[in-house]
PDB file of C-alpha atoms in Angstrom:
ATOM      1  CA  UNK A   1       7.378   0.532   7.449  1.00  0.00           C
ATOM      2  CA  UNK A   2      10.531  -1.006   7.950  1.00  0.00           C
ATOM      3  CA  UNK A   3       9.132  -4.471   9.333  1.00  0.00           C
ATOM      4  CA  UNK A   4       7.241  -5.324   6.143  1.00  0.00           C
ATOM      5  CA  UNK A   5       9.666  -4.980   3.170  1.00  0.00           C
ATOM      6  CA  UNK A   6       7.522  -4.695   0.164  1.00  0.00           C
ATOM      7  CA  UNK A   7       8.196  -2.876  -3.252  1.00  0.00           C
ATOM      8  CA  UNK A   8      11.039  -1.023  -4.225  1.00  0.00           C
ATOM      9  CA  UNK A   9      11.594  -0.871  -0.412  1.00  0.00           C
ATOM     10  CA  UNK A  10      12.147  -4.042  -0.401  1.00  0.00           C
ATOM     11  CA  UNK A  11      14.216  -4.184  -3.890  1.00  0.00           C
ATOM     12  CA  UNK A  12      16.323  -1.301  -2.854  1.00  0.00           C
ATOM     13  CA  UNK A  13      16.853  -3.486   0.512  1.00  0.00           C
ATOM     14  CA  UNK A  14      18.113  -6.662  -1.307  1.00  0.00           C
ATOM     15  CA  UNK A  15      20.267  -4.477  -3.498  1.00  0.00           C
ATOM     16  CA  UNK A  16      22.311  -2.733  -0.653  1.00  0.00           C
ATOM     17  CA  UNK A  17      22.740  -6.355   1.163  1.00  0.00           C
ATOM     18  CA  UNK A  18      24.098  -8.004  -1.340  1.00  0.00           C
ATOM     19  CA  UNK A  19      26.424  -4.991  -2.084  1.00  0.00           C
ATOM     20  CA  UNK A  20      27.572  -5.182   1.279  1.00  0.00           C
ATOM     21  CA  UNK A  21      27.567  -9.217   1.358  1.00  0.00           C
ATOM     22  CA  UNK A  22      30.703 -10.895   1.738  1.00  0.00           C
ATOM     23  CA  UNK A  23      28.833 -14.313   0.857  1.00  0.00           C
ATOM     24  CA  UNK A  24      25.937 -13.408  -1.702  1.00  0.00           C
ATOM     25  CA  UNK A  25      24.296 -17.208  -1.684  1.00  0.00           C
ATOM     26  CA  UNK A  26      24.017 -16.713   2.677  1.00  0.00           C
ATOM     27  CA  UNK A  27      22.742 -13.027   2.437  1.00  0.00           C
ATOM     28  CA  UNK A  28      20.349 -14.486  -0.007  1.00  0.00           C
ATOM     29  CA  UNK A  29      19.264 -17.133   2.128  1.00  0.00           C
ATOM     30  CA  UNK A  30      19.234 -15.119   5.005  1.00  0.00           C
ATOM     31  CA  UNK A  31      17.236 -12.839   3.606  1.00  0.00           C
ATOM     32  CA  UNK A  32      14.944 -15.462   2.804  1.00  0.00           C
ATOM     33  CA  UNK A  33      14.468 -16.858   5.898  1.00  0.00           C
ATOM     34  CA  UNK A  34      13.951 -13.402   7.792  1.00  0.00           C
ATOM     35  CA  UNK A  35      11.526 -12.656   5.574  1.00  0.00           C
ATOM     36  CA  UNK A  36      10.083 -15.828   4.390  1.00  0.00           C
ATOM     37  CA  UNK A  37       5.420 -15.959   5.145  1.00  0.00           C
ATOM     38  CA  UNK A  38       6.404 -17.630   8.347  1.00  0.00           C
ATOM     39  CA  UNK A  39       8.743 -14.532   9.565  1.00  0.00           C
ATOM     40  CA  UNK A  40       5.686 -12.491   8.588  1.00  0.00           C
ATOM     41  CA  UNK A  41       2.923 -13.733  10.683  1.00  0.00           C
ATOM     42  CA  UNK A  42       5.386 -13.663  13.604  1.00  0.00           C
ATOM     43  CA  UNK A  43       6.067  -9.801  13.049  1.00  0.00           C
ATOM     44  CA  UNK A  44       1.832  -9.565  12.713  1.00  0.00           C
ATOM     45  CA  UNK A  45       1.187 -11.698  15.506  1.00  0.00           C
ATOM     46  CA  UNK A  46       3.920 -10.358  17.961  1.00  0.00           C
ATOM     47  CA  UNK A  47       5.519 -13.634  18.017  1.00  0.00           C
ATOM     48  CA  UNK A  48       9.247 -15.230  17.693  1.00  0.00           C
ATOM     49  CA  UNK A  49      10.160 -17.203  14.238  1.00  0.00           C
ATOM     50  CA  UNK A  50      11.413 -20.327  14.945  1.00  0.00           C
ATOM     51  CA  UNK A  51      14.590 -19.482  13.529  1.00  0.00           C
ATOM     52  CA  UNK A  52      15.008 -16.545  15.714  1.00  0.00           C
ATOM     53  CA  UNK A  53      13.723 -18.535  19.012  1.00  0.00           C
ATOM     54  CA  UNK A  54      15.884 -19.515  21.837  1.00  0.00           C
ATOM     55  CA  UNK A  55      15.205 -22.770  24.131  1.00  0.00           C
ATOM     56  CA  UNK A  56      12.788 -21.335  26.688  1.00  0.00           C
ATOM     57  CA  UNK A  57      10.941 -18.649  24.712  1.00  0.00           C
ATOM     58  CA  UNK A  58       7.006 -19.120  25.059  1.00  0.00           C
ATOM     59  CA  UNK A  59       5.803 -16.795  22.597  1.00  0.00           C
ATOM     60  CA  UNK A  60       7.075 -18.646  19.360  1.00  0.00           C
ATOM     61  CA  UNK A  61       5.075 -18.714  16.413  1.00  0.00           C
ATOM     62  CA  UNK A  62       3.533 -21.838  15.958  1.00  0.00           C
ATOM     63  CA  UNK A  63       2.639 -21.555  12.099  1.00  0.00           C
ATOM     64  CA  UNK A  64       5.397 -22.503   9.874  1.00  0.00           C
ATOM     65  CA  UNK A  65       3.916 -22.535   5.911  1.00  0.00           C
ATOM     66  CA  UNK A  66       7.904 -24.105   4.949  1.00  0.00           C
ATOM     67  CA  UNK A  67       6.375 -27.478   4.486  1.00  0.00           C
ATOM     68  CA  UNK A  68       2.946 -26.949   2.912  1.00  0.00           C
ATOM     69  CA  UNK A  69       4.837 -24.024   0.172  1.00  0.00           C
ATOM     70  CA  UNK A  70       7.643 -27.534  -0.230  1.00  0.00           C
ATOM     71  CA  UNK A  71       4.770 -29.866  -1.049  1.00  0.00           C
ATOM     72  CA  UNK A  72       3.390 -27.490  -2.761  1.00  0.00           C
ATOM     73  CA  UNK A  73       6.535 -26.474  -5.063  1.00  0.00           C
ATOM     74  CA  UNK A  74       6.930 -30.673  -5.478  1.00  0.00           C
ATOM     75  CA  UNK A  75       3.636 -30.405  -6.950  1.00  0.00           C
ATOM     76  CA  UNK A  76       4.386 -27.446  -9.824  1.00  0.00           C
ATOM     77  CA  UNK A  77       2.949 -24.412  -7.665  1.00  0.00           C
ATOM     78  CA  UNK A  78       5.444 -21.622  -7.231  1.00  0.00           C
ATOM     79  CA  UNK A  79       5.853 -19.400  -4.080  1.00  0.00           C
ATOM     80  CA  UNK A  80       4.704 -16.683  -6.258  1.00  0.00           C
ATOM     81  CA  UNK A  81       1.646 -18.143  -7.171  1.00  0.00           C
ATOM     82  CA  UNK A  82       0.775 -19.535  -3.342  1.00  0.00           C
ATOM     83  CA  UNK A  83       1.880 -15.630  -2.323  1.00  0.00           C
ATOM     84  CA  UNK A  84      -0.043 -14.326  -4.619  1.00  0.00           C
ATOM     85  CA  UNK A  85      -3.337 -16.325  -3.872  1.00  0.00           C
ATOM     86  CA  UNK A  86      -2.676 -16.068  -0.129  1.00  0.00           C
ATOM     87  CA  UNK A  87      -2.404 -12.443  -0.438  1.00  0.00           C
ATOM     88  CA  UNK A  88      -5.648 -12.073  -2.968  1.00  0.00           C
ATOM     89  CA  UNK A  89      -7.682 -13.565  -0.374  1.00  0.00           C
ATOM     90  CA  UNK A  90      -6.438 -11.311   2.458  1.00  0.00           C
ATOM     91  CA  UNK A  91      -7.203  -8.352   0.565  1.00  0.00           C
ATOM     92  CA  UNK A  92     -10.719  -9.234  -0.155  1.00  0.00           C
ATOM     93  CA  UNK A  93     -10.895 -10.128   3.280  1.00  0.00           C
ATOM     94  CA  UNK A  94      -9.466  -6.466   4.286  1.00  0.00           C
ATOM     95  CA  UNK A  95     -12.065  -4.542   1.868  1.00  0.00           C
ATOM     96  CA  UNK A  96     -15.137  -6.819   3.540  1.00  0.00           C
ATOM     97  CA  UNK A  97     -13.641  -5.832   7.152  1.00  0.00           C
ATOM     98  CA  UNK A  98     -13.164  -2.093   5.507  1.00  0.00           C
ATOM     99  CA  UNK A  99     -16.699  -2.451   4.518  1.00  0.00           C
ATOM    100  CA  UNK A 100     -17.958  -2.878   7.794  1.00  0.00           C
ATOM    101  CA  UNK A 101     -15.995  -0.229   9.956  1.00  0.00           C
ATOM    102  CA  UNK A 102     -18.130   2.218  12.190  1.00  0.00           C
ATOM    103  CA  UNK A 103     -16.434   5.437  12.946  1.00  0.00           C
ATOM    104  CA  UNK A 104     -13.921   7.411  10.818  1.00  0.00           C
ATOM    105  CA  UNK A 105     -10.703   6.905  13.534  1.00  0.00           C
ATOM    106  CA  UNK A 106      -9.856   3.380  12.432  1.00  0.00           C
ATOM    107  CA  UNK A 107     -10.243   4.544   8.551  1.00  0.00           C
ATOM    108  CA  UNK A 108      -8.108   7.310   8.915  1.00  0.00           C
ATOM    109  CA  UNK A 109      -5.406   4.885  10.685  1.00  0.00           C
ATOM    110  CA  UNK A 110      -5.498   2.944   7.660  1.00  0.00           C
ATOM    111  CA  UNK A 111      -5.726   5.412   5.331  1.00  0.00           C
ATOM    112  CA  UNK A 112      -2.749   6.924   6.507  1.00  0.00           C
ATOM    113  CA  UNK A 113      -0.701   3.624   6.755  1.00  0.00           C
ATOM    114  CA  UNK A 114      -1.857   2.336   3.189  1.00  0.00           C
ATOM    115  CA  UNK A 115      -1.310   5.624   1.361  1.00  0.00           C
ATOM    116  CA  UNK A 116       2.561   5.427   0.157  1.00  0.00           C
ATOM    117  CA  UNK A 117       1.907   1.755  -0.564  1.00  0.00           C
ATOM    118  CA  UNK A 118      -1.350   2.189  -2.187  1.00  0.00           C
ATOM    119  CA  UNK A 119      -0.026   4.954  -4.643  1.00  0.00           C
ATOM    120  CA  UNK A 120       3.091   3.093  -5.719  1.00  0.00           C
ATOM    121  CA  UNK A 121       1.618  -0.634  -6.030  1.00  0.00           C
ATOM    122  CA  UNK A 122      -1.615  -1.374  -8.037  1.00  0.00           C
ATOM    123  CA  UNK A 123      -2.318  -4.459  -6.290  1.00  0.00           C
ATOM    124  CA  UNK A 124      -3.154  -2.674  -3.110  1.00  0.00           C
ATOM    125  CA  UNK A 125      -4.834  -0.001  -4.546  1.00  0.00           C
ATOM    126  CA  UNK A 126      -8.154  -1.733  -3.614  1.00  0.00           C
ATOM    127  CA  UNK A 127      -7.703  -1.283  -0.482  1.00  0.00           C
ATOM    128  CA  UNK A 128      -7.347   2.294  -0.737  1.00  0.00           C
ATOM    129  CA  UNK A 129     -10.405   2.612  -2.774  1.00  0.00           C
ATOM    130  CA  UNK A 130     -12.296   0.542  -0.131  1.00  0.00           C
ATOM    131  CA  UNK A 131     -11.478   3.123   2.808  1.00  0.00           C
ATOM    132  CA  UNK A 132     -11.595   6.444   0.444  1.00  0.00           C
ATOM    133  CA  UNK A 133     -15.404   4.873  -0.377  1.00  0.00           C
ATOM    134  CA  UNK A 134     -16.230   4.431   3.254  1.00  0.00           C
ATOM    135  CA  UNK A 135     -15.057   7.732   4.430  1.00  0.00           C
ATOM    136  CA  UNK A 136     -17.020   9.569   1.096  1.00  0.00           C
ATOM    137  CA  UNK A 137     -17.957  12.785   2.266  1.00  0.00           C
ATOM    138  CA  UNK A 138     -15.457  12.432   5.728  1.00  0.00           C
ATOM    139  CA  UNK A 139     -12.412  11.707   3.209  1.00  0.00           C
ATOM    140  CA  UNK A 140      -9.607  14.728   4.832  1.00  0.00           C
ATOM    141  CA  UNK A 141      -9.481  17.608   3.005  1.00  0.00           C
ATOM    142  CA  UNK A 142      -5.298  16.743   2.771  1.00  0.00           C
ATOM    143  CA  UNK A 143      -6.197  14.016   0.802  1.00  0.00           C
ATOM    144  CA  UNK A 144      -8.807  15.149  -1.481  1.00  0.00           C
ATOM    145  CA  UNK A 145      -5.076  17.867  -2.431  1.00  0.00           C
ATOM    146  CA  UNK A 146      -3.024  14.938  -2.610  1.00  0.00           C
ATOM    147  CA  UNK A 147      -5.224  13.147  -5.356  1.00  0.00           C
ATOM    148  CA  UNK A 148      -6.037  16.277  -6.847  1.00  0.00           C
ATOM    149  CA  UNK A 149      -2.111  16.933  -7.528  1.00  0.00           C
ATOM    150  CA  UNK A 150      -0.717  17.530 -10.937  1.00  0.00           C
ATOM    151  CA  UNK A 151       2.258  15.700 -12.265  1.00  0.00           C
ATOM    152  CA  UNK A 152       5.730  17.394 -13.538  1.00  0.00           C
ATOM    153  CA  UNK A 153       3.938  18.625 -16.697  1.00  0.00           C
ATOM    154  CA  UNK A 154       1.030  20.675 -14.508  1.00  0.00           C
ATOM    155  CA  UNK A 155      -2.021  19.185 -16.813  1.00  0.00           C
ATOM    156  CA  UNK A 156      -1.603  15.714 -15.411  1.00  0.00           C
ATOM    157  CA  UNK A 157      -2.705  14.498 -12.273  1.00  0.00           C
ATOM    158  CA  UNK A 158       0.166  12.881 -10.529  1.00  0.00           C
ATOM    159  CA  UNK A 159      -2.146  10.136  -8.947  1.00  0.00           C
ATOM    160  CA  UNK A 160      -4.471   9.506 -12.225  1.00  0.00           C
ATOM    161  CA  UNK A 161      -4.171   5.551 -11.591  1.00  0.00           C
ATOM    162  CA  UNK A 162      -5.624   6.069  -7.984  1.00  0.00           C
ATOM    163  CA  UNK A 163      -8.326   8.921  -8.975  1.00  0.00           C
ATOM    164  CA  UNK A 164      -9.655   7.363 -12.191  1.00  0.00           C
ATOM    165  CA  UNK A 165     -11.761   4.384 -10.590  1.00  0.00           C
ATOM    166  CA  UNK A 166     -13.069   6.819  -7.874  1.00  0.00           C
ATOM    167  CA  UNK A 167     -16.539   7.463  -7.555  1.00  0.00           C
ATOM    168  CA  UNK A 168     -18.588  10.159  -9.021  1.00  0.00           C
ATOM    169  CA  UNK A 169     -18.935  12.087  -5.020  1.00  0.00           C
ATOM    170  CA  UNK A 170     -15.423  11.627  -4.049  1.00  0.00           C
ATOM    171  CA  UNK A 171     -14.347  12.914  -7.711  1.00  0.00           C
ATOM    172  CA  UNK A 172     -16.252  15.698  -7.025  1.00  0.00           C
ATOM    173  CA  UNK A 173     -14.773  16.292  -3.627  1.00  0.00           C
ATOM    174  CA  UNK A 174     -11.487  16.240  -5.033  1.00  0.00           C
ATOM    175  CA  UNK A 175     -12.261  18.791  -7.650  1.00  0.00           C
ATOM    176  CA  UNK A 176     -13.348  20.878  -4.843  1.00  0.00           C
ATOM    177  CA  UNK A 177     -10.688  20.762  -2.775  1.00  0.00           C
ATOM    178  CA  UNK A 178      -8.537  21.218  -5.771  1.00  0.00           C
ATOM    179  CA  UNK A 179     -10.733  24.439  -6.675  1.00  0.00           C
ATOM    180  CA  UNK A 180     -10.246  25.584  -2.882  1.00  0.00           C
ATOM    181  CA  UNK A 181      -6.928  25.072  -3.047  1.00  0.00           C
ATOM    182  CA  UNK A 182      -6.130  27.039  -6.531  1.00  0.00           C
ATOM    183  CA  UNK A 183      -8.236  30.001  -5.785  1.00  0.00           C
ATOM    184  CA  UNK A 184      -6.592  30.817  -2.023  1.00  0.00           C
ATOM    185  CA  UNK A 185      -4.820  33.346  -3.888  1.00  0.00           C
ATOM    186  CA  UNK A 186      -6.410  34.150  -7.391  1.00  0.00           C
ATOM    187  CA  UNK A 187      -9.656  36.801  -7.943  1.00  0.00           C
ATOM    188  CA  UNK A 188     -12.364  34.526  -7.789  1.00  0.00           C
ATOM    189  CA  UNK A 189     -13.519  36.622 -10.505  1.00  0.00           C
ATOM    190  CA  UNK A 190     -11.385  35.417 -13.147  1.00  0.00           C
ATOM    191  CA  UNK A 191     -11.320  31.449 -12.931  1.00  0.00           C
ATOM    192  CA  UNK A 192     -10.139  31.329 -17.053  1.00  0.00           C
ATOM    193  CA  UNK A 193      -6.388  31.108 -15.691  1.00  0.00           C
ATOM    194  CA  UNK A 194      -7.768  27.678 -13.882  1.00  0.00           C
ATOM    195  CA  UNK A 195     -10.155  26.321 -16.583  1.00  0.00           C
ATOM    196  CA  UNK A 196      -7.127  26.406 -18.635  1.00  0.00           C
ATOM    197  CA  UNK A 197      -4.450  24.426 -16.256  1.00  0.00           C
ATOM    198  CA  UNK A 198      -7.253  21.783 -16.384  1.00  0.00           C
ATOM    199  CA  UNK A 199      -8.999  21.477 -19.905  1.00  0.00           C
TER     200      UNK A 199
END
C-alpha cells in the first residue's frame, strides 16, 4: 500500500514531508519526481526510474512520459487532465480484464487489495463493482457484513455509496448475511426488534 500513494494516503504523506522539510520547494520536487507516471510504471513493472538508476543497471525503465506530459502542458493540457484520461482508460481496461476472469482466487486477490481504496475513492469504485458482479453468488460472506454495516447513527449503512449501484442478487445477499448476522443471538421468533433498526 505504501508503494502507490493515492488519497488521503498520499495527502497525509505530502503533509508530514513538508513538515519535516528543511527546503519545502526540493521536498516538493522530490516528491514529484519519486512519484511522477514514470516512477509508477517502474514500481508496476519491477524496474529502476531513471532518476534512481546507477551506470550499469540493466533493468531501467525505458518509458519516460516527462516529455510527451511537457508537450503536452505547452499545448494547454494539464497533468491532471492527461492523469485523469490515462487512468480512465486503465480502469475500463481493468473491468474488461475483470470481466473475463475464470476462477474466484484471482477475484478475491483483487477484491481484497481494492477494498480500502474502493470504499474511500469513487473513482475506483467501478472496479469494485466489476469483481463484486463477477463473484455474485461466490462474493465472501465477510464482505456481504462489511457492506451490510451501519454507520454511527445504526439506521445508515456505512458503505451506502458502494451498496446502492449493486445489483438486485448481490443486494439480496447482503441482506442475508446482514439477517444472519443480526439474528446469531436474537429469538428468531421475534424479528420486530430488526425490522425496526432497518425501516
Amino acid at each position: 500500500r505504501k508503494n502507490f500513494l493515492i488519497g488521503p494516503a498520499g495527502q497525509r504523506e505530502v503533509r508530514n514531508l513538508l513538515r519535516r522539510a528543511d527546503n519545502p520547494k526540493q521536498t516538493i520536487q522530490d516528491f514529484q519526481q519519486t512519484h511522477s507516471l514514470h516512477s509508477m510504471f517502474a514500481k508496476a513493472f519491477q524496474t529502476i526510474p531513471k532518476h534512481a538508476a546507477k551506470e550499469g543497471d540493466d533493468k531501467v525503465e525505458s518509458l519516460d512520459t516527462d516529455s510527451v506530459l511537457t508537450f503536452l502542458y505547452h499545448l494547454g493540457v494539464s497533468q491532471h487532465e492527461v492523469h485523469k484520461r490515462i487512468s480512465d482508460a486503465l480502469k475500463l481496461n481493468l473491468e474488461d480484464e475483470i470481466r473475463k476472469v475464470e476462477g474466484t482466487e484471482p477475484l478475491l486477490n483483487l477484491l481484497k487489495s481494492c477494498w480500502q481504496y474502493a470504499t474511500t475513492i469513487p473513482e475506483l469504485r467501478p472496479v469494485l463493482w466489476a469483481v463484486l458482479r463477477k463473484l455474485g453468488s461466490d462474493t465472501p460472506v465477510a464482505v456481504l457484513e462489511r457492506l451490510g454495516e451501519r454507520g454511527t447513527d445504526k439506521a445508515t449503512l456505512k458503505h451506502k455509496e458502494v451498496w446502492h449501484p449493486l445489483p438486485p442478487l448481490l443486494k439480496r445477499l447482503v441482506w442475508e448475511a446482514d439477517w444472519v448476522k443480526y439474528m446469531k443471538n436474537k429469538d428468531p421468533d421475534n424479528p420486530k426488534e430488526y425490522l425496526e433498526l432497518v425501516q
